Amino acid sequence: QLVELGGGSVQAGGSLNLSCTTSGFVYGAASMAWFRQSPGKEREGVASSRPSGITAYAESVKGRFTISREDDKKTLYLQMDSLKPEDTAIYYCAAAPWVEAGLARSEYTYWGQGTQVTVSS
């Protein structure tokens, strides 16, 4: 089970921090990622974190978003700074147990219910 928290509304240039609490799988051995989906668009990978420590980011968020994880708390985070209106979307947490996964949606097995992020200009 994955539960996202921390979405909301913010003005452009602002910040939000998303969290994702997990249960039901070996968190420390799972690749974790954040995806987002806005109306009429495909769900896209935003940031990922592998058990090996390797992280990956979509080009559109590099330098603005930071993914981190606390394995002892089985929690994933996404710090979002310098937010832009085009970052508006539903953000989803995803897990791929026992897999070194990147930003491809097909690599992930478990999904959260999503949390809305709205950035106004």
JSON list of C-alpha atoms in Angstrom, two decimals:
[
{"chain": "A", "resi": 1, "resn": "GLN", "atom": "CA", "xyz": [0.00, 0.00, 0.00]},
{"chain": "A", "resi": 2, "resn": "LEU", "atom": "CA", "xyz": [1.23, 3.51, -0.85]},
{"chain": "A", "resi": 3, "resn": "VAL", "atom": "CA", "xyz": [-0.31, 6.69, 0.54]},
{"chain": "A", "resi": 4, "resn": "GLU", "atom": "CA", "xyz": [0.70, 10.13, -0.74]},
{"chain": "A", "resi": 5, "resn": "LEU", "atom": "CA", "xyz": [0.44, 13.30, 1.32]},
{"chain": "A", "resi": 6, "resn": "GLY", "atom": "CA", "xyz": [1.44, 16.90, 0.84]},
{"chain": "A", "resi": 7, "resn": "GLY", "atom": "CA", "xyz": [-0.32, 18.06, -2.29]},
{"chain": "A", "resi": 8, "resn": "GLY", "atom": "CA", "xyz": [-2.04, 21.41, -2.45]},
{"chain": "A", "resi": 9, "resn": "SER", "atom": "CA", "xyz": [-2.18, 24.78, -4.16]},
{"chain": "A", "resi": 10, "resn": "VAL", "atom": "CA", "xyz": [0.75, 27.16, -4.43]},
{"chain": "A", "resi": 11, "resn": "GLN", "atom": "CA", "xyz": [1.75, 30.18, -6.49]},
{"chain": "A", "resi": 12, "resn": "ALA", "atom": "CA", "xyz": [4.42, 29.97, -9.15]},
{"chain": "A", "resi": 13, "resn": "GLY", "atom": "CA", "xyz": [7.87, 30.05, -7.61]},
{"chain": "A", "resi": 14, "resn": "GLY", "atom": "CA", "xyz": [6.67, 28.36, -4.45]},
{"chain": "A", "resi": 15, "resn": "SER", "atom": "CA", "xyz": [7.53, 25.00, -2.92]},
{"chain": "A", "resi": 16, "resn": "LEU", "atom": "CA", "xyz": [5.76, 21.83, -1.84]},
{"chain": "A", "resi": 17, "resn": "ASN", "atom": "CA", "xyz": [7.01, 18.63, -0.24]},
{"chain": "A", "resi": 18, "resn": "LEU", "atom": "CA", "xyz": [5.23, 15.38, -1.04]},
{"chain": "A", "resi": 19, "resn": "SER", "atom": "CA", "xyz": [5.57, 12.24, 1.05]},
{"chain": "A", "resi": 20, "resn": "CYS", "atom": "CA", "xyz": [4.61, 8.63, 0.39]},
{"chain": "A", "resi": 21, "resn": "THR", "atom": "CA", "xyz": [4.27, 6.13, 3.21]},
{"chain": "A", "resi": 22, "resn": "THR", "atom": "CA", "xyz": [4.45, 2.47, 2.26]},
{"chain": "A", "resi": 23, "resn": "SER", "atom": "CA", "xyz": [3.64, -0.99, 3.55]},
{"chain": "A", "resi": 24, "resn": "GLY", "atom": "CA", "xyz": [3.33, -4.54, 2.26]},
{"chain": "A", "resi": 25, "resn": "PHE", "atom": "CA", "xyz": [6.69, -5.00, 0.56]},
{"chain": "A", "resi": 26, "resn": "VAL", "atom": "CA", "xyz": [10.41, -4.82, 1.29]},
{"chain": "A", "resi": 27, "resn": "TYR", "atom": "CA", "xyz": [10.90, -1.08, 0.92]},
{"chain": "A", "resi": 28, "resn": "GLY", "atom": "CA", "xyz": [14.69, -1.15, 1.11]},
{"chain": "A", "resi": 29, "resn": "ALA", "atom": "CA", "xyz": [14.84, -3.46, -1.90]},
{"chain": "A", "resi": 30, "resn": "ALA", "atom": "CA", "xyz": [12.40, -1.49, -4.03]},
{"chain": "A", "resi": 31, "resn": "SER", "atom": "CA", "xyz": [12.87, 1.17, -6.64]},
{"chain": "A", "resi": 32, "resn": "MET", "atom": "CA", "xyz": [10.57, 4.07, -5.82]},
{"chain": "A", "resi": 33, "resn": "ALA", "atom": "CA", "xyz": [9.37, 6.84, -8.06]},
{"chain": "A", "resi": 34, "resn": "TRP", "atom": "CA", "xyz": [7.09, 9.81, -8.48]},
{"chain": "A", "resi": 35, "resn": "PHE", "atom": "CA", "xyz": [4.92, 10.13, -11.57]},
{"chain": "A", "resi": 36, "resn": "ARG", "atom": "CA", "xyz": [2.45, 12.81, -12.56]},
{"chain": "A", "resi": 37, "resn": "GLN", "atom": "CA", "xyz": [-0.51, 13.10, -14.85]},
{"chain": "A", "resi": 38, "resn": "SER", "atom": "CA", "xyz": [-2.36, 16.18, -16.02]},
{"chain": "A", "resi": 39, "resn": "PRO", "atom": "CA", "xyz": [-5.67, 16.15, -17.92]},
{"chain": "A", "resi": 40, "resn": "GLY", "atom": "CA", "xyz": [-5.36, 14.84, -21.44]},
{"chain": "A", "resi": 41, "resn": "LYS", "atom": "CA", "xyz": [-1.74, 13.76, -21.00]},
{"chain": "A", "resi": 42, "resn": "GLU", "atom": "CA", "xyz": [0.04, 10.49, -20.40]},
{"chain": "A", "resi": 43, "resn": "ARG", "atom": "CA", "xyz": [1.34, 9.70, -16.95]},
{"chain": "A", "resi": 44, "resn": "GLU", "atom": "CA", "xyz": [5.01, 10.64, -16.93]},
{"chain": "A", "resi": 45, "resn": "GLY", "atom": "CA", "xyz": [7.92, 9.77, -14.70]},
{"chain": "A", "resi": 46, "resn": "VAL", "atom": "CA", "xyz": [9.19, 12.71, -12.64]},
{"chain": "A", "resi": 47, "resn": "ALA", "atom": "CA", "xyz": [11.88, 11.24, -10.39]},
{"chain": "A", "resi": 48, "resn": "SER", "atom": "CA", "xyz": [13.08, 7.80, -9.33]},
{"chain": "A", "resi": 49, "resn": "SER", "atom": "CA", "xyz": [15.28, 6.34, -6.62]},
{"chain": "A", "resi": 50, "resn": "ARG", "atom": "CA", "xyz": [16.83, 2.88, -6.90]},
{"chain": "A", "resi": 51, "resn": "PRO", "atom": "CA", "xyz": [17.88, 0.68, -3.97]},
{"chain": "A", "resi": 52, "resn": "SER", "atom": "CA", "xyz": [21.47, 1.22, -5.16]},
{"chain": "A", "resi": 53, "resn": "GLY", "atom": "CA", "xyz": [21.06, 4.95, -4.50]},
{"chain": "A", "resi": 54, "resn": "ILE", "atom": "CA", "xyz": [20.94, 6.00, -8.13]},
{"chain": "A", "resi": 55, "resn": "THR", "atom": "CA", "xyz": [18.38, 8.71, -8.84]},
{"chain": "A", "resi": 56, "resn": "ALA", "atom": "CA", "xyz": [16.93, 9.95, -12.11]},
{"chain": "A", "resi": 57, "resn": "TYR", "atom": "CA", "xyz": [14.89, 13.01, -13.03]},
{"chain": "A", "resi": 58, "resn": "ALA", "atom": "CA", "xyz": [12.80, 14.12, -15.94]},
{"chain": "A", "resi": 59, "resn": "GLU", "atom": "CA", "xyz": [14.51, 16.95, -17.84]},
{"chain": "A", "resi": 60, "resn": "SER", "atom": "CA", "xyz": [11.62, 19.28, -17.05]},
{"chain": "A", "resi": 61, "resn": "VAL", "atom": "CA", "xyz": [12.23, 19.09, -13.28]},
{"chain": "A", "resi": 62, "resn": "LYS", "atom": "CA", "xyz": [16.02, 18.78, -13.03]},
{"chain": "A", "resi": 63, "resn": "GLY", "atom": "CA", "xyz": [17.45, 21.32, -10.63]},
{"chain": "A", "resi": 64, "resn": "ARG", "atom": "CA", "xyz": [14.03, 22.06, -9.13]},
{"chain": "A", "resi": 65, "resn": "PHE", "atom": "CA", "xyz": [12.80, 18.73, -7.68]},
{"chain": "A", "resi": 66, "resn": "THR", "atom": "CA", "xyz": [14.64, 16.42, -5.28]},
{"chain": "A", "resi": 67, "resn": "ILE", "atom": "CA", "xyz": [13.67, 12.83, -4.52]},
{"chain": "A", "resi": 68, "resn": "SER", "atom": "CA", "xyz": [14.75, 11.25, -1.25]},
{"chain": "A", "resi": 69, "resn": "ARG", "atom": "CA", "xyz": [13.90, 8.22, 0.81]},
{"chain": "A", "resi": 70, "resn": "GLU", "atom": "CA", "xyz": [14.06, 7.12, 4.42]},
{"chain": "A", "resi": 71, "resn": "ASP", "atom": "CA", "xyz": [14.32, 3.37, 4.35]},
{"chain": "A", "resi": 72, "resn": "ASP", "atom": "CA", "xyz": [13.91, 2.99, 8.12]},
{"chain": "A", "resi": 73, "resn": "LYS", "atom": "CA", "xyz": [10.58, 4.86, 7.90]},
{"chain": "A", "resi": 74, "resn": "LYS", "atom": "CA", "xyz": [9.62, 3.26, 4.58]},
{"chain": "A", "resi": 75, "resn": "THR", "atom": "CA", "xyz": [8.85, 6.73, 3.27]},
{"chain": "A", "resi": 76, "resn": "LEU", "atom": "CA", "xyz": [9.57, 8.48, -0.01]},
{"chain": "A", "resi": 77, "resn": "TYR", "atom": "CA", "xyz": [9.70, 12.25, -0.48]},
{"chain": "A", "resi": 78, "resn": "LEU", "atom": "CA", "xyz": [9.63, 14.72, -3.32]},
{"chain": "A", "resi": 79, "resn": "GLN", "atom": "CA", "xyz": [10.78, 18.26, -2.56]},
{"chain": "A", "resi": 80, "resn": "MET", "atom": "CA", "xyz": [9.47, 20.56, -5.28]},
{"chain": "A", "resi": 81, "resn": "ASP", "atom": "CA", "xyz": [10.94, 24.06, -5.54]},
{"chain": "A", "resi": 82, "resn": "SER", "atom": "CA", "xyz": [10.53, 26.86, -8.07]},
{"chain": "A", "resi": 83, "resn": "LEU", "atom": "CA", "xyz": [7.19, 25.42, -9.08]},
{"chain": "A", "resi": 84, "resn": "LYS", "atom": "CA", "xyz": [5.69, 26.38, -12.42]},
{"chain": "A", "resi": 85, "resn": "PRO", "atom": "CA", "xyz": [2.08, 26.29, -13.66]},
{"chain": "A", "resi": 86, "resn": "GLU", "atom": "CA", "xyz": [3.04, 23.42, -15.97]},
{"chain": "A", "resi": 87, "resn": "ASP", "atom": "CA", "xyz": [3.85, 21.32, -12.88]},
{"chain": "A", "resi": 88, "resn": "THR", "atom": "CA", "xyz": [0.13, 21.19, -12.13]},
{"chain": "A", "resi": 89, "resn": "ALA", "atom": "CA", "xyz": [-0.93, 17.54, -12.09]},
{"chain": "A", "resi": 90, "resn": "ILE", "atom": "CA", "xyz": [-1.91, 14.62, -9.94]},
{"chain": "A", "resi": 91, "resn": "TYR", "atom": "CA", "xyz": [1.27, 13.18, -8.47]},
{"chain": "A", "resi": 92, "resn": "TYR", "atom": "CA", "xyz": [1.55, 9.43, -7.87]},
{"chain": "A", "resi": 93, "resn": "CYS", "atom": "CA", "xyz": [3.98, 7.40, -5.82]},
{"chain": "A", "resi": 94, "resn": "ALA", "atom": "CA", "xyz": [5.04, 4.06, -7.33]},
{"chain": "A", "resi": 95, "resn": "ALA", "atom": "CA", "xyz": [7.05, 1.05, -6.20]},
{"chain": "A", "resi": 96, "resn": "ALA", "atom": "CA", "xyz": [8.97, -1.68, -8.02]},
{"chain": "A", "resi": 97, "resn": "PRO", "atom": "CA", "xyz": [10.11, -4.30, -5.49]},
{"chain": "A", "resi": 98, "resn": "TRP", "atom": "CA", "xyz": [13.37, -6.10, -6.23]},
{"chain": "A", "resi": 99, "resn": "VAL", "atom": "CA", "xyz": [13.90, -4.13, -9.42]},
{"chain": "A", "resi": 100, "resn": "GLU", "atom": "CA", "xyz": [16.43, -1.47, -10.43]},
{"chain": "A", "resi": 101, "resn": "ALA", "atom": "CA", "xyz": [13.88, 0.73, -12.18]},
{"chain": "A", "resi": 102, "resn": "GLY", "atom": "CA", "xyz": [13.97, 4.14, -13.79]},
{"chain": "A", "resi": 103, "resn": "LEU", "atom": "CA", "xyz": [11.22, 6.42, -15.08]},
{"chain": "A", "resi": 104, "resn": "ALA", "atom": "CA", "xyz": [9.22, 4.01, -17.23]},
{"chain": "A", "resi": 105, "resn": "ARG", "atom": "CA", "xyz": [5.67, 3.47, -16.01]},
{"chain": "A", "resi": 106, "resn": "SER", "atom": "CA", "xyz": [5.71, -0.19, -17.04]},
{"chain": "A", "resi": 107, "resn": "GLU", "atom": "CA", "xyz": [8.49, -0.97, -14.55]},
{"chain": "A", "resi": 108, "resn": "TYR", "atom": "CA", "xyz": [6.32, -0.26, -11.51]},
{"chain": "A", "resi": 109, "resn": "THR", "atom": "CA", "xyz": [3.95, -2.65, -9.79]},
{"chain": "A", "resi": 110, "resn": "TYR", "atom": "CA", "xyz": [2.34, -0.72, -6.94]},
{"chain": "A", "resi": 111, "resn": "TRP", "atom": "CA", "xyz": [0.72, 2.70, -7.12]},
{"chain": "A", "resi": 112, "resn": "GLY", "atom": "CA", "xyz": [-0.73, 5.19, -4.70]},
{"chain": "A", "resi": 113, "resn": "GLN", "atom": "CA", "xyz": [-4.02, 6.97, -5.16]},
{"chain": "A", "resi": 114, "resn": "GLY", "atom": "CA", "xyz": [-2.40, 10.27, -6.11]},
{"chain": "A", "resi": 115, "resn": "THR", "atom": "CA", "xyz": [-2.34, 13.77, -4.66]},
{"chain": "A", "resi": 116, "resn": "GLN", "atom": "CA", "xyz": [-3.27, 16.96, -6.51]},
{"chain": "A", "resi": 117, "resn": "VAL", "atom": "CA", "xyz": [-0.69, 19.70, -7.01]},
{"chain": "A", "resi": 118, "resn": "THR", "atom": "CA", "xyz": [-1.93, 22.99, -8.45]},
{"chain": "A", "resi": 119, "resn": "VAL", "atom": "CA", "xyz": [0.42, 25.85, -9.32]},
{"chain": "A", "resi": 120, "resn": "SER", "atom": "CA", "xyz": [-1.11, 29.19, -10.19]},
{"chain": "A", "resi": 121, "resn": "SER", "atom": "CA", "xyz": [0.59, 31.95, -12.14]}
]
